[in-house]
Short mmCIF file of C-alpha atoms in Angstrom, two decimals:
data_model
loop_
_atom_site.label_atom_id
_atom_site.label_comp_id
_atom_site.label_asym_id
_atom_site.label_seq_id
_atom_site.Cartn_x
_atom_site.Cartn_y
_atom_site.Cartn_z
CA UNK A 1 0.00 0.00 0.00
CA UNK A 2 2.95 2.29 -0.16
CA UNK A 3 2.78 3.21 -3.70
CA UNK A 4 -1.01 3.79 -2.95
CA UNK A 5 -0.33 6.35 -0.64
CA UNK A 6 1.95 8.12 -2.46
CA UNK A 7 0.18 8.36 -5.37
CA UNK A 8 -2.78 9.90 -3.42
CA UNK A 9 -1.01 12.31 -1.37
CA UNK A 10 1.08 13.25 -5.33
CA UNK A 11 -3.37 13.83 -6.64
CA UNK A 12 -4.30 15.62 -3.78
CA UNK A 13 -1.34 18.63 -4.71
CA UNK A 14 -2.08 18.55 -7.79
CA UNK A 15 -5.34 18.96 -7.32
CA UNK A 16 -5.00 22.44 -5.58
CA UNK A 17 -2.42 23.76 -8.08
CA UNK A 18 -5.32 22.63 -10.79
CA UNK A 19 -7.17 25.05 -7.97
CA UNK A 20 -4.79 27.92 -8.18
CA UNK A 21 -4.75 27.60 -12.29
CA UNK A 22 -8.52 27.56 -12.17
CA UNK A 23 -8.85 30.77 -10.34
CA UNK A 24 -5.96 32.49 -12.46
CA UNK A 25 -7.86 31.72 -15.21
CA UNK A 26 -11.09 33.31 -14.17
CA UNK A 27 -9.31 35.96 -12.60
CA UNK A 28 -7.07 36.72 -16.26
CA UNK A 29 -10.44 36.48 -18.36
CA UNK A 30 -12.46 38.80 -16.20
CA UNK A 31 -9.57 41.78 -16.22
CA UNK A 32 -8.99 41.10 -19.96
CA UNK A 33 -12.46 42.42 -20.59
CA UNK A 34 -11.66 45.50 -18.62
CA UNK A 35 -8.85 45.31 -20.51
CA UNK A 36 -10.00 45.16 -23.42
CA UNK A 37 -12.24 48.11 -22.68
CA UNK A 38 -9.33 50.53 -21.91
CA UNK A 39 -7.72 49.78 -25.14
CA UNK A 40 -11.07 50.72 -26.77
CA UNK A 41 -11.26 53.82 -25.14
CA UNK A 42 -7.62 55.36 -25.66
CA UNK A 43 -8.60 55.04 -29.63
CA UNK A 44 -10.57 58.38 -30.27
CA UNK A 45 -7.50 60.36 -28.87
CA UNK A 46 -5.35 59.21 -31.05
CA UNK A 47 -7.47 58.92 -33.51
CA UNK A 48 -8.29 62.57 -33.66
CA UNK A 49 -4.74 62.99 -32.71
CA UNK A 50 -3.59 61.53 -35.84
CA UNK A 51 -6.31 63.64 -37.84
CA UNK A 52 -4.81 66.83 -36.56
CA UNK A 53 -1.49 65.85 -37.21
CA UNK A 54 -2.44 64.92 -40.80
CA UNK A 55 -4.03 67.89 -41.24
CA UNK A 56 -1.12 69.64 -39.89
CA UNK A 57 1.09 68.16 -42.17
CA UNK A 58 -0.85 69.02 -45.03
CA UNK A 59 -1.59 72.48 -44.18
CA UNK A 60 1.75 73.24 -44.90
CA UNK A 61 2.35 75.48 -41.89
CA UNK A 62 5.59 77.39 -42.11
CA UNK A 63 7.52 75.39 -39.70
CA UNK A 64 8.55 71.61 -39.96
CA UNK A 65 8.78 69.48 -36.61
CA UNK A 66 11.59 67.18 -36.69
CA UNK A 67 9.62 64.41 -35.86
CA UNK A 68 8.79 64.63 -39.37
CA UNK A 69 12.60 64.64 -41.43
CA UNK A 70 14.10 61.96 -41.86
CA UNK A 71 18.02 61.73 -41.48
CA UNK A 72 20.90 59.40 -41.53
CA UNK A 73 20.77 56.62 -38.88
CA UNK A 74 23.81 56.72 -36.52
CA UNK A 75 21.56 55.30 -33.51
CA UNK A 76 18.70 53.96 -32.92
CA UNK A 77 15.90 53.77 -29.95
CA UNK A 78 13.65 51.32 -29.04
CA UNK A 79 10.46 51.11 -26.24
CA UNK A 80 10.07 47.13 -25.19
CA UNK A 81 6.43 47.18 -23.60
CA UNK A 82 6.30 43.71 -21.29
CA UNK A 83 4.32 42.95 -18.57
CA UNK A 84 5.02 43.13 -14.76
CA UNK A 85 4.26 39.70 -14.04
CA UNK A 86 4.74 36.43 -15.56
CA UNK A 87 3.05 33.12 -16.00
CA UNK A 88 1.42 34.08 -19.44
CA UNK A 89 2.98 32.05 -21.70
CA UNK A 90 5.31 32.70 -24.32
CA UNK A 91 4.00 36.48 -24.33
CA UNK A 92 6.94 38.33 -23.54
CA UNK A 93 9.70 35.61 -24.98
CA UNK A 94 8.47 35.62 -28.08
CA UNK A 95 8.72 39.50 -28.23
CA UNK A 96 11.98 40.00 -26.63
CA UNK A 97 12.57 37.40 -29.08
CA UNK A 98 11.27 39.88 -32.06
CA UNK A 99 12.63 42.76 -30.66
CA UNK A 100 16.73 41.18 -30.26
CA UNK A 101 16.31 40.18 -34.22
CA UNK A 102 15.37 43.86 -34.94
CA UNK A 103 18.03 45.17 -32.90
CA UNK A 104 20.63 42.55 -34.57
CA UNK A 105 20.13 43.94 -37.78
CA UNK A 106 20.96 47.60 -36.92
CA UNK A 107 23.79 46.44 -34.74
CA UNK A 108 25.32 44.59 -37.92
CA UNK A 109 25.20 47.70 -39.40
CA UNK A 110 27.68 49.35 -36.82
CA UNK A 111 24.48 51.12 -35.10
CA UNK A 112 24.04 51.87 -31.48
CA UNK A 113 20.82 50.56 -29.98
CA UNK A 114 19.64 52.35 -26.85
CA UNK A 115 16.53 50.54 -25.19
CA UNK A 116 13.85 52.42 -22.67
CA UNK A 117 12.18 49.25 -21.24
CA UNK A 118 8.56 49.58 -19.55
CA UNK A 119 7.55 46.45 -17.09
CA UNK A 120 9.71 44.24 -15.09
CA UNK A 121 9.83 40.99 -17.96
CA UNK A 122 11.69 43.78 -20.18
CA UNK A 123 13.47 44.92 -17.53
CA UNK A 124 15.36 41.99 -16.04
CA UNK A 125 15.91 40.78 -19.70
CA UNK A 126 17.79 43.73 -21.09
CA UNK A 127 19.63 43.62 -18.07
CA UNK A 128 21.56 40.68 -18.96
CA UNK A 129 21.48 41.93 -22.39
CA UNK A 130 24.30 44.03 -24.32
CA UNK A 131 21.72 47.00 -25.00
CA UNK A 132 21.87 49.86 -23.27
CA UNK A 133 18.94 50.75 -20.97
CA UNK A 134 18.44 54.55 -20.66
CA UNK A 135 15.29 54.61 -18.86
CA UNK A 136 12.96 52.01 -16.98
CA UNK A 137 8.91 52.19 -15.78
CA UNK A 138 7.53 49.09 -13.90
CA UNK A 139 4.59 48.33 -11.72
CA UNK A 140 2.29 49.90 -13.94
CA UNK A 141 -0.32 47.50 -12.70
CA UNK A 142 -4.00 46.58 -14.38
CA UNK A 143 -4.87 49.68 -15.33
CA UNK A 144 -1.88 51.71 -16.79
CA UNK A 145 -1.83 55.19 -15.92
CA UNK A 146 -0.45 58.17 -18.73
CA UNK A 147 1.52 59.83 -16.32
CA UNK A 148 3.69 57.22 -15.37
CA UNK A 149 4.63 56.24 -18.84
CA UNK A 150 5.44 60.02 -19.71
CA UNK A 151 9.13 59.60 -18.01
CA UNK A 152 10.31 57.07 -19.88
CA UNK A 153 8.74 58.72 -22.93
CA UNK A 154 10.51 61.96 -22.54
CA UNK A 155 13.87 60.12 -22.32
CA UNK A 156 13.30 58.94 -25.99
CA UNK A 157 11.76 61.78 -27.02
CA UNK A 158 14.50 64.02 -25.95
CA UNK A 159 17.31 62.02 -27.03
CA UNK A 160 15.50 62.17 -30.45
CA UNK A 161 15.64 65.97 -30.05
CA UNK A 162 19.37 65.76 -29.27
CA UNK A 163 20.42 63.63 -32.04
CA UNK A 164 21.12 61.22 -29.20
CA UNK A 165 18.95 58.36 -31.53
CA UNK A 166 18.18 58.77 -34.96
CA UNK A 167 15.00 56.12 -34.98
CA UNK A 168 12.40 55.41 -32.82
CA UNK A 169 10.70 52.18 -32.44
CA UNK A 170 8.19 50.43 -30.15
CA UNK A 171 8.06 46.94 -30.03
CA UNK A 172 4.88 45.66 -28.01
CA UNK A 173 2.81 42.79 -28.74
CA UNK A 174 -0.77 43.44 -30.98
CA UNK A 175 -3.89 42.08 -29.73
CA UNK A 176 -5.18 40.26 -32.79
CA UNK A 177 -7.72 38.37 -30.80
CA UNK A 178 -8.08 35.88 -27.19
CA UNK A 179 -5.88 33.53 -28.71
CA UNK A 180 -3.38 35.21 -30.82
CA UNK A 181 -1.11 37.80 -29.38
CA UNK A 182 1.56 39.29 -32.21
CA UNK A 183 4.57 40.74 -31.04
CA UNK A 184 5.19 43.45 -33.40
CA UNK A 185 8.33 46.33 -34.11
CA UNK A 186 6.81 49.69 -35.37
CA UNK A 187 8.37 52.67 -35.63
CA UNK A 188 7.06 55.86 -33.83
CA UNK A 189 9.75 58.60 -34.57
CA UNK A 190 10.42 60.08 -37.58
CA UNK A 191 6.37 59.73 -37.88
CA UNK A 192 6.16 57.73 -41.20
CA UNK A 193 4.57 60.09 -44.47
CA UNK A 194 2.07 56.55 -44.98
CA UNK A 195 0.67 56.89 -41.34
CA UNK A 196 -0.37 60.52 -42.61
CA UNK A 197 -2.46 60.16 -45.34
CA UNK A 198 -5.75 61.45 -45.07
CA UNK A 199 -8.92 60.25 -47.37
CA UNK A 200 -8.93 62.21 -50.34
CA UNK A 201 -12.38 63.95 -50.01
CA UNK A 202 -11.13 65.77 -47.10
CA UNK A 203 -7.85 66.52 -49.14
CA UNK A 204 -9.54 69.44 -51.22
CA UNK A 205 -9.92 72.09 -48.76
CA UNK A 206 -6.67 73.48 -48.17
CA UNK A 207 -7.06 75.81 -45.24
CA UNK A 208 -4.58 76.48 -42.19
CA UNK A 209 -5.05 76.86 -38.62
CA UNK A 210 -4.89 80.10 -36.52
CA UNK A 211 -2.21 79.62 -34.27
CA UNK A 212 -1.82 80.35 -30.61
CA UNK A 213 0.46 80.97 -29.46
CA UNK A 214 2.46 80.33 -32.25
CA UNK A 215 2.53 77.34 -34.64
CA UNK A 216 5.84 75.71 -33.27
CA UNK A 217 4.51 75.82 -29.22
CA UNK A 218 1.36 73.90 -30.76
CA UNK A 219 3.22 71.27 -33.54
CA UNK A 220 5.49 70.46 -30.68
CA UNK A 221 3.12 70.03 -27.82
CA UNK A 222 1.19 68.36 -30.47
CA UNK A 223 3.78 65.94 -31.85
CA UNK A 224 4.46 64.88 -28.06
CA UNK A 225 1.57 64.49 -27.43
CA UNK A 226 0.88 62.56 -30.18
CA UNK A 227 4.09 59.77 -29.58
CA UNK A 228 3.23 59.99 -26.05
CA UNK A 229 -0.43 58.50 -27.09
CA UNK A 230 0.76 55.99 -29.56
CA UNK A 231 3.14 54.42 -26.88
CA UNK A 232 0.33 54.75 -24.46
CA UNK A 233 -2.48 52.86 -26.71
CA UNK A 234 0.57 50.24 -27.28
CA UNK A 235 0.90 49.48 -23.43
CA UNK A 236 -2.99 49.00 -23.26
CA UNK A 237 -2.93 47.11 -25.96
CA UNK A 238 -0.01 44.98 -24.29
CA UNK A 239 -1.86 44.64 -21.40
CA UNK A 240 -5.19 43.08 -22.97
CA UNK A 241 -2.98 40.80 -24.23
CA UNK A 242 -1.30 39.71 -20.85
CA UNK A 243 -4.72 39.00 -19.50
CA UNK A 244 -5.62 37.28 -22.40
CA UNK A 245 -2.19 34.53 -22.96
CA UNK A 246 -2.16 34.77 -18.67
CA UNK A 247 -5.81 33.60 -19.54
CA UNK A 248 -4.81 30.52 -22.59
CA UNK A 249 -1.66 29.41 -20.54
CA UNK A 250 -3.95 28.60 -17.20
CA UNK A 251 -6.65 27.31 -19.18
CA UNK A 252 -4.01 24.41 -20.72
CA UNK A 253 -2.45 24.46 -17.12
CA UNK A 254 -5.95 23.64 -15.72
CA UNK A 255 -6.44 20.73 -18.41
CA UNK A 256 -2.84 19.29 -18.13
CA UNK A 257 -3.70 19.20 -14.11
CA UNK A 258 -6.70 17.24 -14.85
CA UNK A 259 -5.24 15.25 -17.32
CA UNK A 260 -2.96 13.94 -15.02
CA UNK A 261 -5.46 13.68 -11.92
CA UNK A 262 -7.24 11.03 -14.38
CA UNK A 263 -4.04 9.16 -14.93
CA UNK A 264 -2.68 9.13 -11.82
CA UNK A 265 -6.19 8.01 -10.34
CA UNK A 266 -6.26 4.97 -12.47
CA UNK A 267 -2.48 4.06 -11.34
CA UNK A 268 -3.99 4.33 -8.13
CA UNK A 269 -6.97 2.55 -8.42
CA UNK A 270 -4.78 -0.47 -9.69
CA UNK A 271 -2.20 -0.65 -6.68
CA UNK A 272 -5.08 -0.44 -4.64
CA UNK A 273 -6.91 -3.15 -6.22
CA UNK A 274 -3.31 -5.57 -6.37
CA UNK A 275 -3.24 -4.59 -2.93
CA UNK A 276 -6.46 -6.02 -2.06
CA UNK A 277 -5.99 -8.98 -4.02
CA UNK A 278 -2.87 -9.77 -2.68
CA UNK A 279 -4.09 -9.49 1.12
CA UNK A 280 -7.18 -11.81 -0.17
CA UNK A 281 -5.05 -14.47 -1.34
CA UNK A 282 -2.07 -14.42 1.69
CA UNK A 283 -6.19 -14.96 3.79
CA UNK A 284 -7.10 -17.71 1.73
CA UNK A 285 -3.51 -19.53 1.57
CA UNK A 286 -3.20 -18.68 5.39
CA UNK A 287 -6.30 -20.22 6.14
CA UNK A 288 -5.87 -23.25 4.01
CA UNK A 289 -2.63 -23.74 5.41
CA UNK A 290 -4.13 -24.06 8.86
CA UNK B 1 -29.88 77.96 -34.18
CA UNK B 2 -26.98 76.32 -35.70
CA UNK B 3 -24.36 74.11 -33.70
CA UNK B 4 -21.42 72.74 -34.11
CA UNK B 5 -20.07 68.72 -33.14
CA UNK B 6 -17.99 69.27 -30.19
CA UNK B 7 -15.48 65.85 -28.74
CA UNK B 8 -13.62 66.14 -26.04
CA UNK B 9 -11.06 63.10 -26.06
CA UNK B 10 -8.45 62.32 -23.34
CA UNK B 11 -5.64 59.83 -24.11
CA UNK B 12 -7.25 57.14 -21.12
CA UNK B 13 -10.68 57.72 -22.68
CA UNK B 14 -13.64 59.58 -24.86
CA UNK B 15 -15.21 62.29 -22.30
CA UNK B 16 -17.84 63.48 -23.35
CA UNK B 17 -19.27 63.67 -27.86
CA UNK B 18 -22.10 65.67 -28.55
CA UNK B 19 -23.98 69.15 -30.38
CA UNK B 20 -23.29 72.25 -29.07
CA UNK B 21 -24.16 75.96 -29.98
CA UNK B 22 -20.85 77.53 -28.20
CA UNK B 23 -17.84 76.16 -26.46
CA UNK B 24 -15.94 77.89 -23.65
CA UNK B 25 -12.35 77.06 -22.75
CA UNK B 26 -9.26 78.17 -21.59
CA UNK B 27 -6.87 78.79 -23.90
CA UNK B 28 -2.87 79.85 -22.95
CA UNK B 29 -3.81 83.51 -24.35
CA UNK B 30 -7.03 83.88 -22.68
CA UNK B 31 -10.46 82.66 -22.56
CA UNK B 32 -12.23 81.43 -25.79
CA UNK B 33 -15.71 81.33 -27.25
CA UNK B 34 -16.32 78.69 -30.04
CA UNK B 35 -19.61 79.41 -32.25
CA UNK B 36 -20.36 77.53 -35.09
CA UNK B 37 -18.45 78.85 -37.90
CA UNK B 38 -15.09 79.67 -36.17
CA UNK B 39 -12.69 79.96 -38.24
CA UNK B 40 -9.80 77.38 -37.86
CA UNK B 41 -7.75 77.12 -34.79
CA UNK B 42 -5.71 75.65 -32.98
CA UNK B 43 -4.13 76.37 -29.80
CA UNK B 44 -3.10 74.96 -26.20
CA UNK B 45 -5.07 75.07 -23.62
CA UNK B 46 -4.34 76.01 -19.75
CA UNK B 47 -5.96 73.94 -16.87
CA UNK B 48 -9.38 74.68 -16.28
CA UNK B 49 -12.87 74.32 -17.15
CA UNK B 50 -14.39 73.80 -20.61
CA UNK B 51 -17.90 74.40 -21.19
CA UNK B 52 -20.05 73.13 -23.75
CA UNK B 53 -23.68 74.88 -24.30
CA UNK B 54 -26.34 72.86 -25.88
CA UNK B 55 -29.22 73.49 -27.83
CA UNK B 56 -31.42 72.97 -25.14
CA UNK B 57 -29.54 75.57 -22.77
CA UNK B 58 -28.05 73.26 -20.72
CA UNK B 59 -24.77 73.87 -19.73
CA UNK B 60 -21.97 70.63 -19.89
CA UNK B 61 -19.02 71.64 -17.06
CA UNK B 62 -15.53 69.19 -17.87
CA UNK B 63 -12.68 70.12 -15.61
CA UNK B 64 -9.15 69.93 -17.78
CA UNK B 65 -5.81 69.68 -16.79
CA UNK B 66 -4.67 71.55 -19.92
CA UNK B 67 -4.54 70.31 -23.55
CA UNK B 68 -5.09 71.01 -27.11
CA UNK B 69 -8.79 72.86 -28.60
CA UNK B 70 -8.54 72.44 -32.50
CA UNK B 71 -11.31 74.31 -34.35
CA UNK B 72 -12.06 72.47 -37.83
CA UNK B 73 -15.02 73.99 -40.01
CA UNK B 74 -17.58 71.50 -38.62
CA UNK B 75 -16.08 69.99 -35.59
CA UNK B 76 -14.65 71.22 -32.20
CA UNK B 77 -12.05 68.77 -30.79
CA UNK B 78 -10.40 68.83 -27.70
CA UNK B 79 -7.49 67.05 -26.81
CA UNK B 80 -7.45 66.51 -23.19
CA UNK B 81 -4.55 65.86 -20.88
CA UNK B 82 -4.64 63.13 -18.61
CA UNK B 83 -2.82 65.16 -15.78
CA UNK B 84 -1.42 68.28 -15.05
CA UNK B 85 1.87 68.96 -16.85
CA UNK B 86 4.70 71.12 -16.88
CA UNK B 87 8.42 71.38 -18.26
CA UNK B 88 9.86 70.78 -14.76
CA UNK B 89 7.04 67.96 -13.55
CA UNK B 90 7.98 66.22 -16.82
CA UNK B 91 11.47 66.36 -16.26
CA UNK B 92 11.29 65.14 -12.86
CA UNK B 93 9.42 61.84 -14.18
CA UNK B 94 11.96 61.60 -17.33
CA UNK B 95 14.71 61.84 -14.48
CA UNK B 96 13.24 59.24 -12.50
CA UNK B 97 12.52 56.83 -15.47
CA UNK B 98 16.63 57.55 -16.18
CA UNK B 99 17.42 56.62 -12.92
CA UNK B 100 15.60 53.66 -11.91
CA UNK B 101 17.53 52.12 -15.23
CA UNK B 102 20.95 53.13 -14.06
CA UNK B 103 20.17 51.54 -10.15
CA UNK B 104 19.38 48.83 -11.88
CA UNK B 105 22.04 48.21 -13.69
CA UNK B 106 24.34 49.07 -10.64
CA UNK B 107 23.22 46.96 -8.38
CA UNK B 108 23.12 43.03 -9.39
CA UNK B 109 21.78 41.82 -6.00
CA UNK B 110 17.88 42.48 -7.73
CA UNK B 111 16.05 41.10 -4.86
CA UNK B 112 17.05 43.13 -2.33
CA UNK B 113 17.19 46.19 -4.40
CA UNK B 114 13.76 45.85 -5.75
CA UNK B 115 11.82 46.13 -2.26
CA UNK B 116 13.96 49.38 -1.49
CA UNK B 117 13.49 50.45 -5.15
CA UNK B 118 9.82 50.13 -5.19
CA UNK B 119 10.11 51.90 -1.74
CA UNK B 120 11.56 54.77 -3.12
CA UNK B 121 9.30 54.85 -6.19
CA UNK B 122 6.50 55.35 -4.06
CA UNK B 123 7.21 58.11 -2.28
CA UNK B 124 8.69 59.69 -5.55
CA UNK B 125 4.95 59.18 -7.00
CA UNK B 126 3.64 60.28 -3.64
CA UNK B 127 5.91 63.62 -3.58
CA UNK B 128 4.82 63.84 -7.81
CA UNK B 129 1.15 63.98 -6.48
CA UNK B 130 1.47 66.65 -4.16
CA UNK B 131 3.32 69.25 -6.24
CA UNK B 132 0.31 68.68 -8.80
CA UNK B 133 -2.17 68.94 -5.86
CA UNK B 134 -0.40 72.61 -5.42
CA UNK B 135 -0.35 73.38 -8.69
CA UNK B 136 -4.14 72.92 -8.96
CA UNK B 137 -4.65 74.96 -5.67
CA UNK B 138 -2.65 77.88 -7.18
CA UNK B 139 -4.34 77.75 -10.73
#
């Protein structure tokens, strides 16, 4: 009966980690709808952000922001959105994964890569890693908060502004739906001409704004403001997707636990039943014996 | 009486999408008034309160922490910020961010490090609150 008993003591943990994966799971799926819902709602801003922009950049206003020229690339920036916590599945590998084959191509070309990392996955990976890491957020919980992404931001931004990097990129992952998660390198800085095309019925009027103060204060609050969004909309984004591969990963979890519950049970039904069988027969040879 | 489609957007979420007839708010040069048929504009705006009137005379208060009113022929948008800002407060948060990267590099022994870190970050986010709590008071 040894084997019996450990088998049923090895069932009975695995039953409450199956326990601890349920709840995860239930937990992950109800704050991916929430979510979800933030990354819904941070669209209009930059929605209309981008239509000002565009509209900027085709009323030909006097002065260009240098978000907008493109020059040669001598180094080059990158934003790694992770998450704070683990246990979602291949979610942040497989975009620290993207993000070190983007960064290996520039770095073949004799560029510097300078990295501005925002949760703790990101953060204890680039540690170990050769890039440089200028600036760092973390603990930006469930519901990520503007202000405490506009640090690490303004780090990038400014070195852009300084000539410090000649390329921004944000590498986060996309949330295509509950299942599929795509980690994904875009680039935020110069602002690329494509991203600015308008639809061509509102191309014909060609008006300008009234400025005030004066059209640089606005293009570069603007423009900021603008990046600042973009990066924001990409950590919601990365978020909803945190919940949702937190939520796949505990769901397998849960049915490998119960998997092996079933297998183990039978393995234990069996010694127990040999065990009976053999005590019934030592009885019955005992007895004849006597 | 005509009106004009007024949004008022923040980055964390849509506040508030609807008709109005006029639009107060506070722009950096001095109070505005929107009617339909402004001519374009755009401008910053200082921390305060934007009103919308409506075609039934009520009145829509939004309290904003500064942002961007652009004036299109047929649409009012404002672009609301999500907190106060200002050169210095945005510096001290880009410092911070700059710092908590080079401790971390320092220091290898993370465990340790990361309950004193976190420490520290919370009281920096604690003393960031209060200077915006004066900054309100003395708008």
């Amino acid at each position: 009966m040894a084997g019996a008993k450990e088998i049923r003591t090895q069932i009975k943990s695995i039953g409450s980690t199956k326990k601890i994966t349920k709840a995860m799971e239930m937990v992950a799926a109800s704050k991916m709808r929430r979510a979800q819902e933030r990354m819904k709602t941070a669209r209009p801003y930059a929605w209309k952000m981008r239509n000002v922009v565009a509209h900027l950049a085709h009323a030909n206003p006097e002065y260009k922001h240098p978000y907008g020229i493109e020059r040669p690339v001598k180094s080059v920036g990158y934003i790694i959105v992770s998450s704070d916590r683990g246990l979602c599945g291949g979610l942040n590998v497989n975009l620290f994964r993207k993000a070190i084959h983007s960064m290996s191509e520039w770095d073949s070309q004799g560029v510097k890569v300078n990295v501005s990392v925002i949760g703790k996955k990101a953060s204890a990976f680039f540690k170990r890693f050769s890039a440089e890491v200028v600036s760092e957020v973390t603990d930006l919980g469930d519901a990520p908060q503007m202000e405490e992404l506009i640090g690490a931001i303004k780090v990038m931004m400014d070195a852009y502004m300084s000539g410090d990097i000649d390329r921004l990129f944000i590498v986060s992952n996309e949330f295509v739906n509950t299942m599929t998660q795509k980690p994904s390198v875009e680039q935020l800085i110069p602002i690329q001409a494509n991203e600015l095309e308008m639809d061509e019925g509102k191309m014909n009027h060609h008006w300008d704004y009234i400025y005030e103060p004066e059209a640089k204060d606005v293009i570069d609050v603007l423009m900021s403001r603008y990046i600042e969004s973009l990066v924001y909309q990409s950590v919601a984004e990365n978020s909803a997707c945190e919940q949702a591969a937190r939520m796949v990963a505990m769901k397998s979890a849960t049915d490998n636990a119960g998997k092996l519950i079933d297998e183990l049970q039978l393995v234990y039904n069996k010694a127990r039943q040999a065990a009976i069988t053999q005590e019934l027969s030592e009885i019955v040879s005992g007895a004849s014996a006597v | 009486m005509p009106s004009i489609q007024v949004d008022i957007v923040s980055a964390e979420q849509e506040i508030w999408s609807g008709e109005g007839t006029m639009v107060f708010a506070p722009g950096v040069l001095g109070e505005l008034g929107i009617a339909p048929g402004h001519t374009p504009l755009i401008t910053k705006l200082n921390p305060g309160d934007v009103r919308v009137l409506q075609e039934n005379e009520e009145e829509q208060f939004f309290f904003i922490s500064g942002g961007i009113l652009e004036v299109q022929p047929h649409v009012v948008t404002i672009l609301s910020d999500v907190a106060v800002r200002g050169g210095d407060l945005d510096e001290t948060s880009a410092n911070e961010a700059k710092q908590k990267a080079e401790e971390a590099l320092k220091d290898g022994a993370a465990e340790l490090d990361y309950a004193q870190a976190k420490a520290e970050l919370a009281s920096a986010v604690a003393q960031l609150r209060s200077i915006e709590r004066l900054r309100k008071l003395r708008q």
